[in-house]
Amino acid sequence: MSVAQIVVTALGAGAIGFVLWYFLFSRTKSQVAGAVATTNGVQEVHVVVKGGYTPDTIVVQAGQPVRLLFYRDETADCSEQVVFEAFGVTQMLPAFQTTAVEFTPKTPGEYPFRCGMNMLKGLLVVEEAGVRRRAASSPHKSHAHG
Ligand SMILES: [Cu+2]
């Protein structure tokens, strides 16, 4: 093997490694079910609508405004409407567009949402404010000091 061949092989392996990392970790990270990004006190969650809701379970905190950004990735009639009965929301979702649904959940609990025909179903879980779930487990957790 010449030096050039070794360099090319190493670069190739590096490229493959990057692609694997990108698909395995980078992509899944942005698709974590129920991932909530809080911007200016508004809890934002992206939901893809395609034969169902992804994620189909959304966890937010009570007493803080929620903005659900529904991207409807299909034209199927079934998903053209999303209904949150508990919050008095009935929203049309134009195909291939992102539509925001906003409200402030005041009481902790579980609030189902659905399409206009009651076929596609999702669940909004409202947790008590201040009961913050850790984004990642504490690094100190594995160190038991007795
Ligand atoms: Cu439907």
PDB file of C-alpha atoms and ligand atoms in Angstrom:
ATOM      1  CA  MET A   1       0.000   0.000   0.000  1.00  0.00           C
ATOM      2  CA  SER A   2       1.351   3.392  -0.955  1.00  0.00           C
ATOM      3  CA  VAL A   3       1.044   6.417   1.293  1.00  0.00           C
ATOM      4  CA  ALA A   4      -1.563   7.826  -1.088  1.00  0.00           C
ATOM      5  CA  GLN A   5      -3.653   4.652  -0.800  1.00  0.00           C
ATOM      6  CA  ILE A   6      -3.454   4.755   2.999  1.00  0.00           C
ATOM      7  CA  VAL A   7      -4.545   8.402   3.021  1.00  0.00           C
ATOM      8  CA  VAL A   8      -7.459   7.691   0.677  1.00  0.00           C
ATOM      9  CA  THR A   9      -8.510   4.670   2.761  1.00  0.00           C
ATOM     10  CA  ALA A  10      -8.342   6.699   5.970  1.00  0.00           C
ATOM     11  CA  LEU A  11     -10.370   9.523   4.443  1.00  0.00           C
ATOM     12  CA  GLY A  12     -12.925   7.015   3.191  1.00  0.00           C
ATOM     13  CA  ALA A  13     -13.244   5.420   6.620  1.00  0.00           C
ATOM     14  CA  GLY A  14     -13.610   8.861   8.155  1.00  0.00           C
ATOM     15  CA  ALA A  15     -16.339   9.789   5.688  1.00  0.00           C
ATOM     16  CA  ILE A  16     -18.212   6.565   6.381  1.00  0.00           C
ATOM     17  CA  GLY A  17     -17.891   7.171  10.102  1.00  0.00           C
ATOM     18  CA  PHE A  18     -19.266  10.684   9.734  1.00  0.00           C
ATOM     19  CA  VAL A  19     -22.212   9.475   7.653  1.00  0.00           C
ATOM     20  CA  LEU A  20     -22.988   6.769  10.209  1.00  0.00           C
ATOM     21  CA  TRP A  21     -22.768   9.263  13.065  1.00  0.00           C
ATOM     22  CA  TYR A  22     -24.942  11.722  11.187  1.00  0.00           C
ATOM     23  CA  PHE A  23     -27.714   9.226  10.527  1.00  0.00           C
ATOM     24  CA  LEU A  24     -27.584   7.409  13.841  1.00  0.00           C
ATOM     25  CA  PHE A  25     -27.169  10.308  16.218  1.00  0.00           C
ATOM     26  CA  SER A  26     -27.598  13.700  14.620  1.00  0.00           C
ATOM     27  CA  ARG A  27     -30.916  12.842  12.956  1.00  0.00           C
ATOM     28  CA  THR A  28     -32.437  10.947  15.849  1.00  0.00           C
ATOM     29  CA  LYS A  29     -31.513  13.778  18.193  1.00  0.00           C
ATOM     30  CA  SER A  30     -33.779  16.206  16.364  1.00  0.00           C
ATOM     31  CA  GLN A  31     -36.567  13.639  16.240  1.00  0.00           C
ATOM     32  CA  VAL A  32     -36.764  12.734  19.907  1.00  0.00           C
ATOM     33  CA  ALA A  33     -40.436  12.215  20.640  1.00  0.00           C
ATOM     34  CA  GLY A  34     -41.902  15.122  22.522  1.00  0.00           C
ATOM     35  CA  ALA A  35     -38.742  17.226  22.406  1.00  0.00           C
ATOM     36  CA  VAL A  36     -39.746  20.638  23.701  1.00  0.00           C
ATOM     37  CA  ALA A  37     -37.777  23.784  22.929  1.00  0.00           C
ATOM     38  CA  THR A  38     -38.681  26.719  25.127  1.00  0.00           C
ATOM     39  CA  THR A  39     -38.326  30.060  23.344  1.00  0.00           C
ATOM     40  CA  ASN A  40     -39.254  33.288  25.136  1.00  0.00           C
ATOM     41  CA  GLY A  41     -41.333  31.301  27.597  1.00  0.00           C
ATOM     42  CA  VAL A  42     -43.252  29.474  24.859  1.00  0.00           C
ATOM     43  CA  GLN A  43     -42.948  25.706  24.747  1.00  0.00           C
ATOM     44  CA  GLU A  44     -42.536  24.801  21.091  1.00  0.00           C
ATOM     45  CA  VAL A  45     -42.971  21.299  19.753  1.00  0.00           C
ATOM     46  CA  HIS A  46     -42.755  20.201  16.124  1.00  0.00           C
ATOM     47  CA  VAL A  47     -45.257  17.533  15.138  1.00  0.00           C
ATOM     48  CA  VAL A  48     -45.274  15.768  11.779  1.00  0.00           C
ATOM     49  CA  VAL A  49     -48.703  14.749  10.519  1.00  0.00           C
ATOM     50  CA  LYS A  50     -48.587  11.778   8.196  1.00  0.00           C
ATOM     51  CA  GLY A  51     -50.945   8.870   8.819  1.00  0.00           C
ATOM     52  CA  GLY A  52     -50.714   9.860  12.472  1.00  0.00           C
ATOM     53  CA  TYR A  53     -48.904  12.300  14.720  1.00  0.00           C
ATOM     54  CA  THR A  54     -45.158  12.133  15.307  1.00  0.00           C
ATOM     55  CA  PRO A  55     -44.581  12.388  18.188  1.00  0.00           C
ATOM     56  CA  ASP A  56     -48.005  11.156  19.295  1.00  0.00           C
ATOM     57  CA  THR A  57     -47.292  11.994  22.926  1.00  0.00           C
ATOM     58  CA  ILE A  58     -46.230  15.521  23.817  1.00  0.00           C
ATOM     59  CA  VAL A  59     -45.149  16.471  27.315  1.00  0.00           C
ATOM     60  CA  VAL A  60     -45.359  20.119  28.389  1.00  0.00           C
ATOM     61  CA  GLN A  61     -45.560  22.121  31.601  1.00  0.00           C
ATOM     62  CA  ALA A  62     -48.710  23.665  32.986  1.00  0.00           C
ATOM     63  CA  GLY A  63     -49.117  27.431  33.092  1.00  0.00           C
ATOM     64  CA  GLN A  64     -46.727  28.135  30.215  1.00  0.00           C
ATOM     65  CA  PRO A  65     -47.887  28.899  26.665  1.00  0.00           C
ATOM     66  CA  VAL A  66     -47.603  26.013  24.219  1.00  0.00           C
ATOM     67  CA  ARG A  67     -47.027  26.347  20.485  1.00  0.00           C
ATOM     68  CA  LEU A  68     -47.512  23.130  18.568  1.00  0.00           C
ATOM     69  CA  LEU A  69     -46.143  23.382  15.048  1.00  0.00           C
ATOM     70  CA  PHE A  70     -47.963  20.839  12.931  1.00  0.00           C
ATOM     71  CA  TYR A  71     -46.315  20.038   9.625  1.00  0.00           C
ATOM     72  CA  ARG A  72     -48.823  18.102   7.514  1.00  0.00           C
ATOM     73  CA  ASP A  73     -46.758  15.917   5.225  1.00  0.00           C
ATOM     74  CA  GLU A  74     -49.663  14.492   3.196  1.00  0.00           C
ATOM     75  CA  THR A  75     -52.890  15.429   1.453  1.00  0.00           C
ATOM     76  CA  ALA A  76     -55.034  12.650   2.972  1.00  0.00           C
ATOM     77  CA  ASP A  77     -58.385  14.171   4.023  1.00  0.00           C
ATOM     78  CA  CYS A  78     -58.201  12.374   7.334  1.00  0.00           C
ATOM     79  CA  SER A  79     -55.578  14.677   8.781  1.00  0.00           C
ATOM     80  CA  GLU A  80     -56.850  18.015   7.442  1.00  0.00           C
ATOM     81  CA  GLN A  81     -58.144  19.010  10.848  1.00  0.00           C
ATOM     82  CA  VAL A  82     -56.668  18.679  14.319  1.00  0.00           C
ATOM     83  CA  VAL A  83     -58.910  18.982  17.374  1.00  0.00           C
ATOM     84  CA  PHE A  84     -57.977  19.704  20.995  1.00  0.00           C
ATOM     85  CA  GLU A  85     -61.392  19.533  22.632  1.00  0.00           C
ATOM     86  CA  ALA A  86     -60.188  20.445  26.114  1.00  0.00           C
ATOM     87  CA  PHE A  87     -58.729  23.711  24.804  1.00  0.00           C
ATOM     88  CA  GLY A  88     -61.514  24.553  22.363  1.00  0.00           C
ATOM     89  CA  VAL A  89     -59.161  24.229  19.397  1.00  0.00           C
ATOM     90  CA  THR A  90     -60.259  23.028  15.957  1.00  0.00           C
ATOM     91  CA  GLN A  91     -57.570  23.889  13.434  1.00  0.00           C
ATOM     92  CA  MET A  92     -57.315  23.224   9.698  1.00  0.00           C
ATOM     93  CA  LEU A  93     -53.894  21.973   8.643  1.00  0.00           C
ATOM     94  CA  PRO A  94     -53.075  22.849   5.010  1.00  0.00           C
ATOM     95  CA  ALA A  95     -51.005  20.145   3.294  1.00  0.00           C
ATOM     96  CA  PHE A  96     -47.231  20.563   3.227  1.00  0.00           C
ATOM     97  CA  GLN A  97     -47.351  23.578   5.507  1.00  0.00           C
ATOM     98  CA  THR A  98     -46.567  24.231   9.125  1.00  0.00           C
ATOM     99  CA  THR A  99     -49.553  25.428  11.133  1.00  0.00           C
ATOM    100  CA  ALA A 100     -49.204  26.692  14.685  1.00  0.00           C
ATOM    101  CA  VAL A 101     -51.707  25.734  17.369  1.00  0.00           C
ATOM    102  CA  GLU A 102     -51.312  27.829  20.509  1.00  0.00           C
ATOM    103  CA  PHE A 103     -52.872  27.691  23.928  1.00  0.00           C
ATOM    104  CA  THR A 104     -51.845  27.681  27.563  1.00  0.00           C
ATOM    105  CA  PRO A 105     -52.638  24.497  29.502  1.00  0.00           C
ATOM    106  CA  LYS A 106     -53.446  25.511  33.068  1.00  0.00           C
ATOM    107  CA  THR A 107     -54.196  22.201  34.746  1.00  0.00           C
ATOM    108  CA  PRO A 108     -51.871  19.184  34.778  1.00  0.00           C
ATOM    109  CA  GLY A 109     -53.374  16.104  33.181  1.00  0.00           C
ATOM    110  CA  GLU A 110     -53.655  14.136  29.981  1.00  0.00           C
ATOM    111  CA  TYR A 111     -55.453  15.735  27.078  1.00  0.00           C
ATOM    112  CA  PRO A 112     -56.097  13.654  23.956  1.00  0.00           C
ATOM    113  CA  PHE A 113     -56.077  15.327  20.560  1.00  0.00           C
ATOM    114  CA  ARG A 114     -57.290  13.900  17.286  1.00  0.00           C
ATOM    115  CA  CYS A 115     -58.146  14.494  13.678  1.00  0.00           C
ATOM    116  CA  GLY A 116     -61.607  15.737  12.696  1.00  0.00           C
ATOM    117  CA  MET A 117     -62.815  12.162  12.150  1.00  0.00           C
ATOM    118  CA  ASN A 118     -61.505  10.864  15.449  1.00  0.00           C
ATOM    119  CA  MET A 119     -59.174   8.422  13.685  1.00  0.00           C
ATOM    120  CA  LEU A 120     -55.700   9.831  14.221  1.00  0.00           C
ATOM    121  CA  LYS A 121     -54.964  10.235  17.890  1.00  0.00           C
ATOM    122  CA  GLY A 122     -52.350  11.910  20.019  1.00  0.00           C
ATOM    123  CA  LEU A 123     -51.909  12.780  23.653  1.00  0.00           C
ATOM    124  CA  LEU A 124     -50.827  16.007  25.294  1.00  0.00           C
ATOM    125  CA  VAL A 125     -49.435  15.369  28.764  1.00  0.00           C
ATOM    126  CA  VAL A 126     -49.401  18.477  30.943  1.00  0.00           C
ATOM    127  CA  GLU A 127     -47.079  18.223  33.916  1.00  0.00           C
ATOM    128  CA  GLU A 128     -47.128  20.355  37.006  1.00  0.00           C
ATOM    129  CA  ALA A 129     -44.973  23.444  36.551  1.00  0.00           C
ATOM    130  CA  GLY A 130     -41.558  23.250  38.147  1.00  0.00           C
ATOM    131  CA  VAL A 131     -41.338  19.476  37.930  1.00  0.00           C
ATOM    132  CA  ARG A 132     -38.624  19.670  35.318  1.00  0.00           C
ATOM    133  CA  ARG A 133     -37.572  16.438  33.754  1.00  0.00           C
ATOM    134  CA  ARG A 134     -33.858  16.176  33.226  1.00  0.00           C
ATOM    135  CA  ALA A 135     -32.867  16.372  29.558  1.00  0.00           C
ATOM    136  CA  ALA A 136     -30.173  13.790  30.170  1.00  0.00           C
ATOM    137  CA  SER A 137     -29.448  11.647  33.182  1.00  0.00           C
ATOM    138  CA  SER A 138     -27.045  13.256  35.612  1.00  0.00           C
ATOM    139  CA  PRO A 139     -23.395  12.341  35.037  1.00  0.00           C
ATOM    140  CA  HIS A 140     -23.095  11.862  38.795  1.00  0.00           C
ATOM    141  CA  LYS A 141     -25.800   9.260  38.867  1.00  0.00           C
ATOM    142  CA  SER A 142     -23.449   6.362  38.102  1.00  0.00           C
ATOM    143  CA  HIS A 143     -21.023   7.353  40.866  1.00  0.00           C
ATOM    144  CA  ALA A 144     -22.452   5.835  43.991  1.00  0.00           C
ATOM    145  CA  HIS A 145     -20.706   7.316  46.991  1.00  0.00           C
ATOM    146  CA  GLY A 146     -22.845   5.463  49.485  1.00  0.00           C
TER     147      GLY A 146
HETATM  148 CU    CU B   1     -59.193  11.483  10.238  1.00  0.00          CU
END
